[in-house]
Short mmCIF file of N, CA and C in Angstrom, two decimals:
data_model
loop_
_atom_site.label_atom_id
_atom_site.label_comp_id
_atom_site.label_asym_id
_atom_site.label_seq_id
_atom_site.Cartn_x
_atom_site.Cartn_y
_atom_site.Cartn_z
N PRO X 914 0.80 -1.22 0.00
CA PRO X 914 0.00 0.00 0.00
C PRO X 914 0.84 1.27 0.00
N ILE X 915 2.00 1.24 0.63
CA ILE X 915 2.83 2.44 0.70
C ILE X 915 3.31 2.83 -0.70
N VAL X 916 3.65 1.85 -1.51
CA VAL X 916 4.16 2.13 -2.85
C VAL X 916 3.07 2.65 -3.77
N PHE X 917 1.91 2.02 -3.74
CA PHE X 917 0.83 2.37 -4.67
C PHE X 917 -0.06 3.51 -4.20
N SER X 918 -0.01 3.87 -2.93
CA SER X 918 -1.00 4.81 -2.38
C SER X 918 -1.03 6.16 -3.10
N LYS X 919 0.09 6.62 -3.62
CA LYS X 919 0.12 7.90 -4.32
C LYS X 919 -0.44 7.79 -5.75
N HIS X 920 -0.58 6.58 -6.25
CA HIS X 920 -1.01 6.37 -7.63
C HIS X 920 -2.42 5.81 -7.75
N ILE X 921 -2.98 5.31 -6.66
CA ILE X 921 -4.29 4.69 -6.70
C ILE X 921 -5.33 5.64 -6.12
N ASN X 922 -6.46 5.72 -6.79
CA ASN X 922 -7.60 6.46 -6.26
C ASN X 922 -8.86 5.70 -6.65
N ALA X 923 -10.00 6.23 -6.27
CA ALA X 923 -11.27 5.52 -6.49
C ALA X 923 -11.54 5.27 -7.98
N LYS X 924 -11.05 6.13 -8.84
CA LYS X 924 -11.28 5.94 -10.27
C LYS X 924 -10.25 4.99 -10.89
N LYS X 925 -9.05 4.93 -10.33
CA LYS X 925 -7.99 4.10 -10.90
C LYS X 925 -7.88 2.70 -10.28
N ILE X 926 -8.65 2.43 -9.25
CA ILE X 926 -8.50 1.14 -8.57
C ILE X 926 -8.82 -0.04 -9.49
N VAL X 927 -9.61 0.21 -10.51
CA VAL X 927 -9.91 -0.85 -11.47
C VAL X 927 -8.61 -1.36 -12.10
N TYR X 928 -7.64 -0.49 -12.27
CA TYR X 928 -6.35 -0.91 -12.83
C TYR X 928 -5.60 -1.83 -11.86
N LEU X 929 -5.82 -1.64 -10.58
CA LEU X 929 -5.22 -2.53 -9.60
C LEU X 929 -5.84 -3.92 -9.67
N PHE X 930 -7.16 -3.98 -9.90
CA PHE X 930 -7.81 -5.28 -10.12
C PHE X 930 -7.19 -5.97 -11.34
N ILE X 931 -7.01 -5.22 -12.41
CA ILE X 931 -6.43 -5.79 -13.63
C ILE X 931 -4.97 -6.19 -13.41
N PHE X 932 -4.22 -5.36 -12.68
CA PHE X 932 -2.84 -5.70 -12.36
C PHE X 932 -2.79 -6.99 -11.54
N GLN X 933 -3.72 -7.15 -10.62
CA GLN X 933 -3.79 -8.38 -9.82
C GLN X 933 -4.01 -9.58 -10.74
N ALA X 934 -4.94 -9.45 -11.67
CA ALA X 934 -5.20 -10.54 -12.62
C ALA X 934 -3.94 -10.84 -13.44
N LEU X 935 -3.26 -9.81 -13.91
CA LEU X 935 -2.06 -10.02 -14.71
C LEU X 935 -0.95 -10.70 -13.91
N THR X 936 -0.80 -10.33 -12.63
CA THR X 936 0.24 -10.99 -11.83
C THR X 936 -0.10 -12.47 -11.63
N ILE X 937 -1.37 -12.77 -11.49
CA ILE X 937 -1.77 -14.18 -11.36
C ILE X 937 -1.54 -14.90 -12.68
N PHE X 938 -1.85 -14.26 -13.80
CA PHE X 938 -1.61 -14.88 -15.11
C PHE X 938 -0.12 -15.15 -15.31
N ILE X 939 0.72 -14.19 -14.92
CA ILE X 939 2.17 -14.38 -15.02
C ILE X 939 2.60 -15.53 -14.13
N TRP X 940 2.08 -15.56 -12.93
CA TRP X 940 2.41 -16.64 -12.00
C TRP X 940 2.02 -18.00 -12.60
N ALA X 941 0.85 -18.06 -13.20
CA ALA X 941 0.40 -19.31 -13.82
C ALA X 941 1.35 -19.73 -14.95
N TYR X 942 1.82 -18.75 -15.71
CA TYR X 942 2.70 -19.03 -16.84
C TYR X 942 4.07 -19.54 -16.41
N VAL X 943 4.60 -18.99 -15.30
CA VAL X 943 5.96 -19.35 -14.86
C VAL X 943 5.96 -20.36 -13.71
N MET X 944 4.84 -20.96 -13.43
CA MET X 944 4.69 -21.81 -12.26
C MET X 944 5.68 -22.98 -12.19
N GLU X 945 6.13 -23.47 -13.32
CA GLU X 945 7.04 -24.62 -13.35
C GLU X 945 8.47 -24.23 -12.98
N ASN X 946 8.80 -22.95 -13.04
CA ASN X 946 10.15 -22.47 -12.69
C ASN X 946 10.10 -21.92 -11.27
N PHE X 947 10.86 -22.53 -10.35
CA PHE X 947 10.77 -22.18 -8.94
C PHE X 947 11.07 -20.70 -8.68
N ILE X 948 12.19 -20.21 -9.21
CA ILE X 948 12.59 -18.81 -8.92
C ILE X 948 11.59 -17.83 -9.53
N LEU X 949 11.23 -18.03 -10.79
CA LEU X 949 10.26 -17.12 -11.41
C LEU X 949 8.90 -17.21 -10.73
N SER X 950 8.52 -18.41 -10.32
CA SER X 950 7.25 -18.59 -9.61
C SER X 950 7.28 -17.86 -8.27
N LEU X 951 8.40 -17.90 -7.60
CA LEU X 951 8.54 -17.20 -6.32
C LEU X 951 8.39 -15.69 -6.50
N VAL X 952 9.05 -15.15 -7.53
CA VAL X 952 8.96 -13.72 -7.82
C VAL X 952 7.51 -13.35 -8.17
N ALA X 953 6.88 -14.17 -9.01
CA ALA X 953 5.50 -13.90 -9.41
C ALA X 953 4.55 -13.99 -8.23
N SER X 954 4.78 -14.94 -7.33
CA SER X 954 3.90 -15.05 -6.15
C SER X 954 4.08 -13.85 -5.23
N LEU X 955 5.29 -13.31 -5.15
CA LEU X 955 5.51 -12.10 -4.36
C LEU X 955 4.77 -10.91 -4.97
N LEU X 956 4.82 -10.79 -6.30
CA LEU X 956 4.07 -9.72 -6.97
C LEU X 956 2.57 -9.87 -6.75
N THR X 957 2.11 -11.11 -6.82
CA THR X 957 0.69 -11.38 -6.60
C THR X 957 0.29 -10.99 -5.18
N GLY X 958 1.10 -11.39 -4.21
CA GLY X 958 0.83 -11.04 -2.82
C GLY X 958 0.90 -9.54 -2.58
N PHE X 959 1.86 -8.90 -3.22
CA PHE X 959 2.01 -7.46 -3.09
C PHE X 959 0.78 -6.73 -3.61
N SER X 960 0.29 -7.16 -4.75
CA SER X 960 -0.87 -6.47 -5.32
C SER X 960 -2.17 -6.79 -4.58
N ILE X 961 -2.32 -8.02 -4.08
CA ILE X 961 -3.57 -8.35 -3.38
C ILE X 961 -3.65 -7.63 -2.04
N THR X 962 -2.53 -7.47 -1.35
CA THR X 962 -2.57 -6.74 -0.08
C THR X 962 -2.89 -5.27 -0.31
N THR X 963 -2.36 -4.72 -1.40
CA THR X 963 -2.67 -3.33 -1.74
C THR X 963 -4.14 -3.19 -2.11
N LEU X 964 -4.64 -4.11 -2.89
CA LEU X 964 -6.04 -4.08 -3.29
C LEU X 964 -6.96 -4.20 -2.08
N TRP X 965 -6.68 -5.14 -1.20
CA TRP X 965 -7.50 -5.31 0.00
C TRP X 965 -7.45 -4.04 0.86
N SER X 966 -6.25 -3.52 1.09
CA SER X 966 -6.09 -2.34 1.94
C SER X 966 -6.84 -1.13 1.38
N TYR X 967 -6.71 -0.90 0.08
CA TYR X 967 -7.34 0.27 -0.49
C TYR X 967 -8.87 0.13 -0.54
N THR X 968 -9.37 -1.05 -0.87
CA THR X 968 -10.82 -1.22 -0.90
C THR X 968 -11.40 -1.09 0.50
N TYR X 969 -10.68 -1.56 1.50
CA TYR X 969 -11.12 -1.41 2.89
C TYR X 969 -11.17 0.08 3.27
N THR X 970 -10.16 0.83 2.85
CA THR X 970 -10.13 2.26 3.13
C THR X 970 -11.27 2.98 2.40
N LEU X 971 -11.52 2.59 1.16
CA LEU X 971 -12.65 3.17 0.42
C LEU X 971 -13.96 2.91 1.14
N LEU X 972 -14.11 1.71 1.64
CA LEU X 972 -15.31 1.35 2.37
C LEU X 972 -15.47 2.25 3.60
N GLN X 973 -14.39 2.48 4.31
CA GLN X 973 -14.44 3.34 5.50
C GLN X 973 -14.85 4.77 5.14
N HIS X 974 -14.36 5.27 4.02
CA HIS X 974 -14.64 6.64 3.63
C HIS X 974 -16.02 6.82 3.00
N ASN X 975 -16.65 5.74 2.59
CA ASN X 975 -17.92 5.84 1.89
C ASN X 975 -19.09 5.23 2.66
N CYS X 976 -18.88 4.97 3.92
CA CYS X 976 -19.90 4.35 4.73
C CYS X 976 -20.44 5.37 5.74
N ASP X 977 -21.75 5.42 5.87
CA ASP X 977 -22.37 6.26 6.88
C ASP X 977 -21.92 5.77 8.25
N GLU X 978 -21.54 6.69 9.11
CA GLU X 978 -20.97 6.34 10.40
C GLU X 978 -21.86 5.43 11.25
N LYS X 979 -23.18 5.60 11.17
CA LYS X 979 -24.07 4.79 11.99
C LYS X 979 -24.13 3.33 11.53
N TYR X 980 -23.71 3.06 10.29
CA TYR X 980 -23.70 1.68 9.78
C TYR X 980 -22.29 1.09 9.72
N TYR X 981 -21.32 1.85 10.14
CA TYR X 981 -19.92 1.46 9.97
C TYR X 981 -19.61 0.07 10.53
N GLY X 982 -20.01 -0.21 11.75
CA GLY X 982 -19.72 -1.51 12.37
C GLY X 982 -20.28 -2.67 11.59
N ARG X 983 -21.54 -2.53 11.18
CA ARG X 983 -22.19 -3.58 10.39
C ARG X 983 -21.50 -3.78 9.05
N VAL X 984 -21.23 -2.68 8.38
CA VAL X 984 -20.63 -2.77 7.05
C VAL X 984 -19.25 -3.40 7.12
N VAL X 985 -18.44 -3.00 8.09
CA VAL X 985 -17.11 -3.59 8.25
C VAL X 985 -17.21 -5.07 8.60
N ALA X 986 -18.17 -5.42 9.44
CA ALA X 986 -18.36 -6.83 9.79
C ALA X 986 -18.75 -7.65 8.56
N TYR X 987 -19.69 -7.13 7.76
CA TYR X 987 -20.08 -7.84 6.54
C TYR X 987 -18.92 -7.92 5.55
N ASN X 988 -18.12 -6.87 5.47
CA ASN X 988 -16.95 -6.89 4.59
C ASN X 988 -15.97 -7.98 5.04
N ASP X 989 -15.70 -8.04 6.33
CA ASP X 989 -14.79 -9.08 6.84
C ASP X 989 -15.36 -10.47 6.59
N LEU X 990 -16.67 -10.62 6.80
CA LEU X 990 -17.32 -11.90 6.54
C LEU X 990 -17.17 -12.29 5.08
N PHE X 991 -17.43 -11.36 4.18
CA PHE X 991 -17.31 -11.64 2.76
C PHE X 991 -15.86 -11.98 2.40
N PHE X 992 -14.91 -11.23 2.95
CA PHE X 992 -13.49 -11.47 2.67
C PHE X 992 -13.09 -12.88 3.12
N LEU X 993 -13.49 -13.27 4.32
CA LEU X 993 -13.16 -14.60 4.83
C LEU X 993 -13.87 -15.69 4.05
N LEU X 994 -15.12 -15.46 3.68
CA LEU X 994 -15.84 -16.44 2.86
C LEU X 994 -15.19 -16.59 1.49
N THR X 995 -14.72 -15.50 0.94
CA THR X 995 -14.04 -15.56 -0.35
C THR X 995 -12.77 -16.39 -0.25
N GLY X 996 -12.02 -16.20 0.82
CA GLY X 996 -10.81 -17.00 1.02
C GLY X 996 -11.12 -18.48 1.17
N ALA X 997 -12.15 -18.79 1.95
CA ALA X 997 -12.55 -20.19 2.13
C ALA X 997 -13.05 -20.79 0.82
N PHE X 998 -13.87 -20.03 0.09
CA PHE X 998 -14.38 -20.52 -1.20
C PHE X 998 -13.24 -20.75 -2.19
N THR X 999 -12.27 -19.84 -2.20
CA THR X 999 -11.13 -19.98 -3.11
C THR X 999 -10.33 -21.24 -2.78
N ALA X 1000 -10.09 -21.48 -1.49
CA ALA X 1000 -9.38 -22.70 -1.08
C ALA X 1000 -10.17 -23.94 -1.49
N TRP X 1001 -11.49 -23.91 -1.28
CA TRP X 1001 -12.33 -25.04 -1.68
C TRP X 1001 -12.28 -25.24 -3.20
N LEU X 1002 -12.37 -24.14 -3.95
CA LEU X 1002 -12.34 -24.21 -5.40
C LEU X 1002 -11.03 -24.80 -5.91
N ILE X 1003 -9.92 -24.35 -5.36
CA ILE X 1003 -8.62 -24.86 -5.77
C ILE X 1003 -8.54 -26.36 -5.50
N GLY X 1004 -8.96 -26.78 -4.30
CA GLY X 1004 -8.94 -28.20 -3.96
C GLY X 1004 -9.85 -29.02 -4.85
N SER X 1005 -11.04 -28.52 -5.12
CA SER X 1005 -11.99 -29.24 -5.97
C SER X 1005 -11.48 -29.36 -7.39
N LEU X 1006 -10.94 -28.29 -7.93
CA LEU X 1006 -10.41 -28.34 -9.29
C LEU X 1006 -9.18 -29.25 -9.37
N ALA X 1007 -8.36 -29.24 -8.32
CA ALA X 1007 -7.19 -30.13 -8.30
C ALA X 1007 -7.62 -31.59 -8.25
N GLU X 1008 -8.67 -31.90 -7.49
CA GLU X 1008 -9.19 -33.27 -7.45
C GLU X 1008 -9.72 -33.71 -8.80
N LEU X 1009 -10.18 -32.77 -9.60
CA LEU X 1009 -10.65 -33.08 -10.95
C LEU X 1009 -9.49 -33.18 -11.95
N LYS X 1010 -8.26 -33.13 -11.42
CA LYS X 1010 -7.03 -33.24 -12.23
C LYS X 1010 -6.81 -32.06 -13.16
N ILE X 1011 -7.34 -30.90 -12.78
CA ILE X 1011 -7.08 -29.68 -13.54
C ILE X 1011 -5.73 -29.14 -13.09
N SER X 1012 -4.91 -28.74 -14.03
CA SER X 1012 -3.54 -28.31 -13.71
C SER X 1012 -3.54 -27.04 -12.87
N LEU X 1013 -2.48 -26.88 -12.09
CA LEU X 1013 -2.36 -25.68 -11.25
C LEU X 1013 -2.31 -24.39 -12.06
N PRO X 1014 -1.59 -24.36 -13.19
CA PRO X 1014 -1.64 -23.13 -13.98
C PRO X 1014 -3.05 -22.79 -14.47
N THR X 1015 -3.83 -23.79 -14.86
CA THR X 1015 -5.20 -23.54 -15.29
C THR X 1015 -6.03 -22.99 -14.14
N ILE X 1016 -5.84 -23.56 -12.96
CA ILE X 1016 -6.56 -23.06 -11.78
C ILE X 1016 -6.18 -21.60 -11.51
N ALA X 1017 -4.90 -21.28 -11.66
CA ALA X 1017 -4.45 -19.90 -11.45
C ALA X 1017 -5.07 -18.97 -12.49
N TYR X 1018 -5.17 -19.42 -13.73
CA TYR X 1018 -5.83 -18.59 -14.75
C TYR X 1018 -7.29 -18.32 -14.38
N VAL X 1019 -7.97 -19.30 -13.82
CA VAL X 1019 -9.36 -19.12 -13.37
C VAL X 1019 -9.40 -18.05 -12.28
N LEU X 1020 -8.46 -18.11 -11.35
CA LEU X 1020 -8.43 -17.10 -10.28
C LEU X 1020 -8.13 -15.71 -10.83
N GLY X 1021 -7.22 -15.63 -11.81
CA GLY X 1021 -6.94 -14.34 -12.44
C GLY X 1021 -8.16 -13.78 -13.13
N PHE X 1022 -8.90 -14.66 -13.80
CA PHE X 1022 -10.12 -14.23 -14.46
C PHE X 1022 -11.13 -13.69 -13.45
N ALA X 1023 -11.15 -14.23 -12.25
CA ALA X 1023 -12.06 -13.74 -11.21
C ALA X 1023 -11.76 -12.27 -10.88
N PHE X 1024 -10.51 -11.86 -10.97
CA PHE X 1024 -10.18 -10.46 -10.72
C PHE X 1024 -10.60 -9.57 -11.89
N ILE X 1025 -10.61 -10.12 -13.09
CA ILE X 1025 -11.16 -9.38 -14.22
C ILE X 1025 -12.66 -9.15 -13.99
N VAL X 1026 -13.35 -10.17 -13.53
CA VAL X 1026 -14.77 -10.04 -13.20
C VAL X 1026 -14.94 -8.99 -12.09
N GLY X 1027 -14.05 -9.00 -11.11
CA GLY X 1027 -14.08 -8.01 -10.04
C GLY X 1027 -13.90 -6.60 -10.58
N ALA X 1028 -13.03 -6.43 -11.56
CA ALA X 1028 -12.82 -5.12 -12.17
C ALA X 1028 -14.07 -4.64 -12.87
N VAL X 1029 -14.72 -5.54 -13.60
CA VAL X 1029 -15.97 -5.18 -14.30
C VAL X 1029 -17.05 -4.83 -13.29
N TYR X 1030 -17.14 -5.59 -12.21
CA TYR X 1030 -18.12 -5.30 -11.16
C TYR X 1030 -17.84 -3.94 -10.53
N TYR X 1031 -16.58 -3.62 -10.28
CA TYR X 1031 -16.24 -2.33 -9.68
C TYR X 1031 -16.62 -1.19 -10.63
N ILE X 1032 -16.42 -1.37 -11.93
CA ILE X 1032 -16.83 -0.35 -12.90
C ILE X 1032 -18.34 -0.14 -12.82
N TRP X 1033 -19.10 -1.22 -12.68
CA TRP X 1033 -20.55 -1.12 -12.54
C TRP X 1033 -20.91 -0.35 -11.26
N ILE X 1034 -20.21 -0.66 -10.18
CA ILE X 1034 -20.43 0.04 -8.90
C ILE X 1034 -20.14 1.53 -9.06
N GLN X 1035 -19.03 1.85 -9.74
CA GLN X 1035 -18.67 3.26 -9.95
C GLN X 1035 -19.77 4.02 -10.70
N LYS X 1036 -20.36 3.38 -11.67
CA LYS X 1036 -21.41 4.04 -12.46
C LYS X 1036 -22.71 4.19 -11.67
N ARG X 1037 -22.94 3.30 -10.74
CA ARG X 1037 -24.20 3.30 -10.01
C ARG X 1037 -24.17 4.18 -8.75
N PHE X 1038 -23.01 4.28 -8.12
CA PHE X 1038 -22.89 5.01 -6.86
C PHE X 1038 -21.83 6.10 -6.96
N ASN X 1039 -21.98 7.12 -6.15
CA ASN X 1039 -20.98 8.18 -6.06
C ASN X 1039 -19.95 7.77 -5.02
N ILE X 1040 -18.79 7.33 -5.45
CA ILE X 1040 -17.77 6.86 -4.53
C ILE X 1040 -16.80 8.02 -4.24
N LYS X 1041 -16.75 8.39 -2.95
CA LYS X 1041 -15.83 9.44 -2.54
C LYS X 1041 -14.42 8.89 -2.48
N ASP X 1042 -13.47 9.66 -2.95
CA ASP X 1042 -12.08 9.21 -2.95
C ASP X 1042 -11.46 9.40 -1.57
N VAL X 1043 -10.42 8.65 -1.31
CA VAL X 1043 -9.67 8.76 -0.07
C VAL X 1043 -8.72 9.94 -0.18
N GLN X 1044 -8.72 10.79 0.83
CA GLN X 1044 -7.85 11.98 0.80
C GLN X 1044 -6.52 11.70 1.42
#
């Protein structure tokens, strides 16, 4: 978050979703090479922590104070459910003998879907930027 914070805002965050997808796609492509896979996984982790941190901050700045506790609780619930679902999905796809790179491509595509969803949210709601 420290590196990207000066470059990310409510209108540009969609690029962070796309960057996340691209880092996962790169990781999927280089997965067979240990060193390149390690570098790609670090990039993936770097971008996901930035994405989570910034979206959480956006939520804080765009939530009515009287609903803040509920909204943050639902956000945490959704975040944890997403992690559990992702772990289940990876395990289920692996049991079906789907390759790890293919599974990673599926996860990257999910961030593309997230970017499209965020664009829809931007058009529907007035999202205040973080100052």
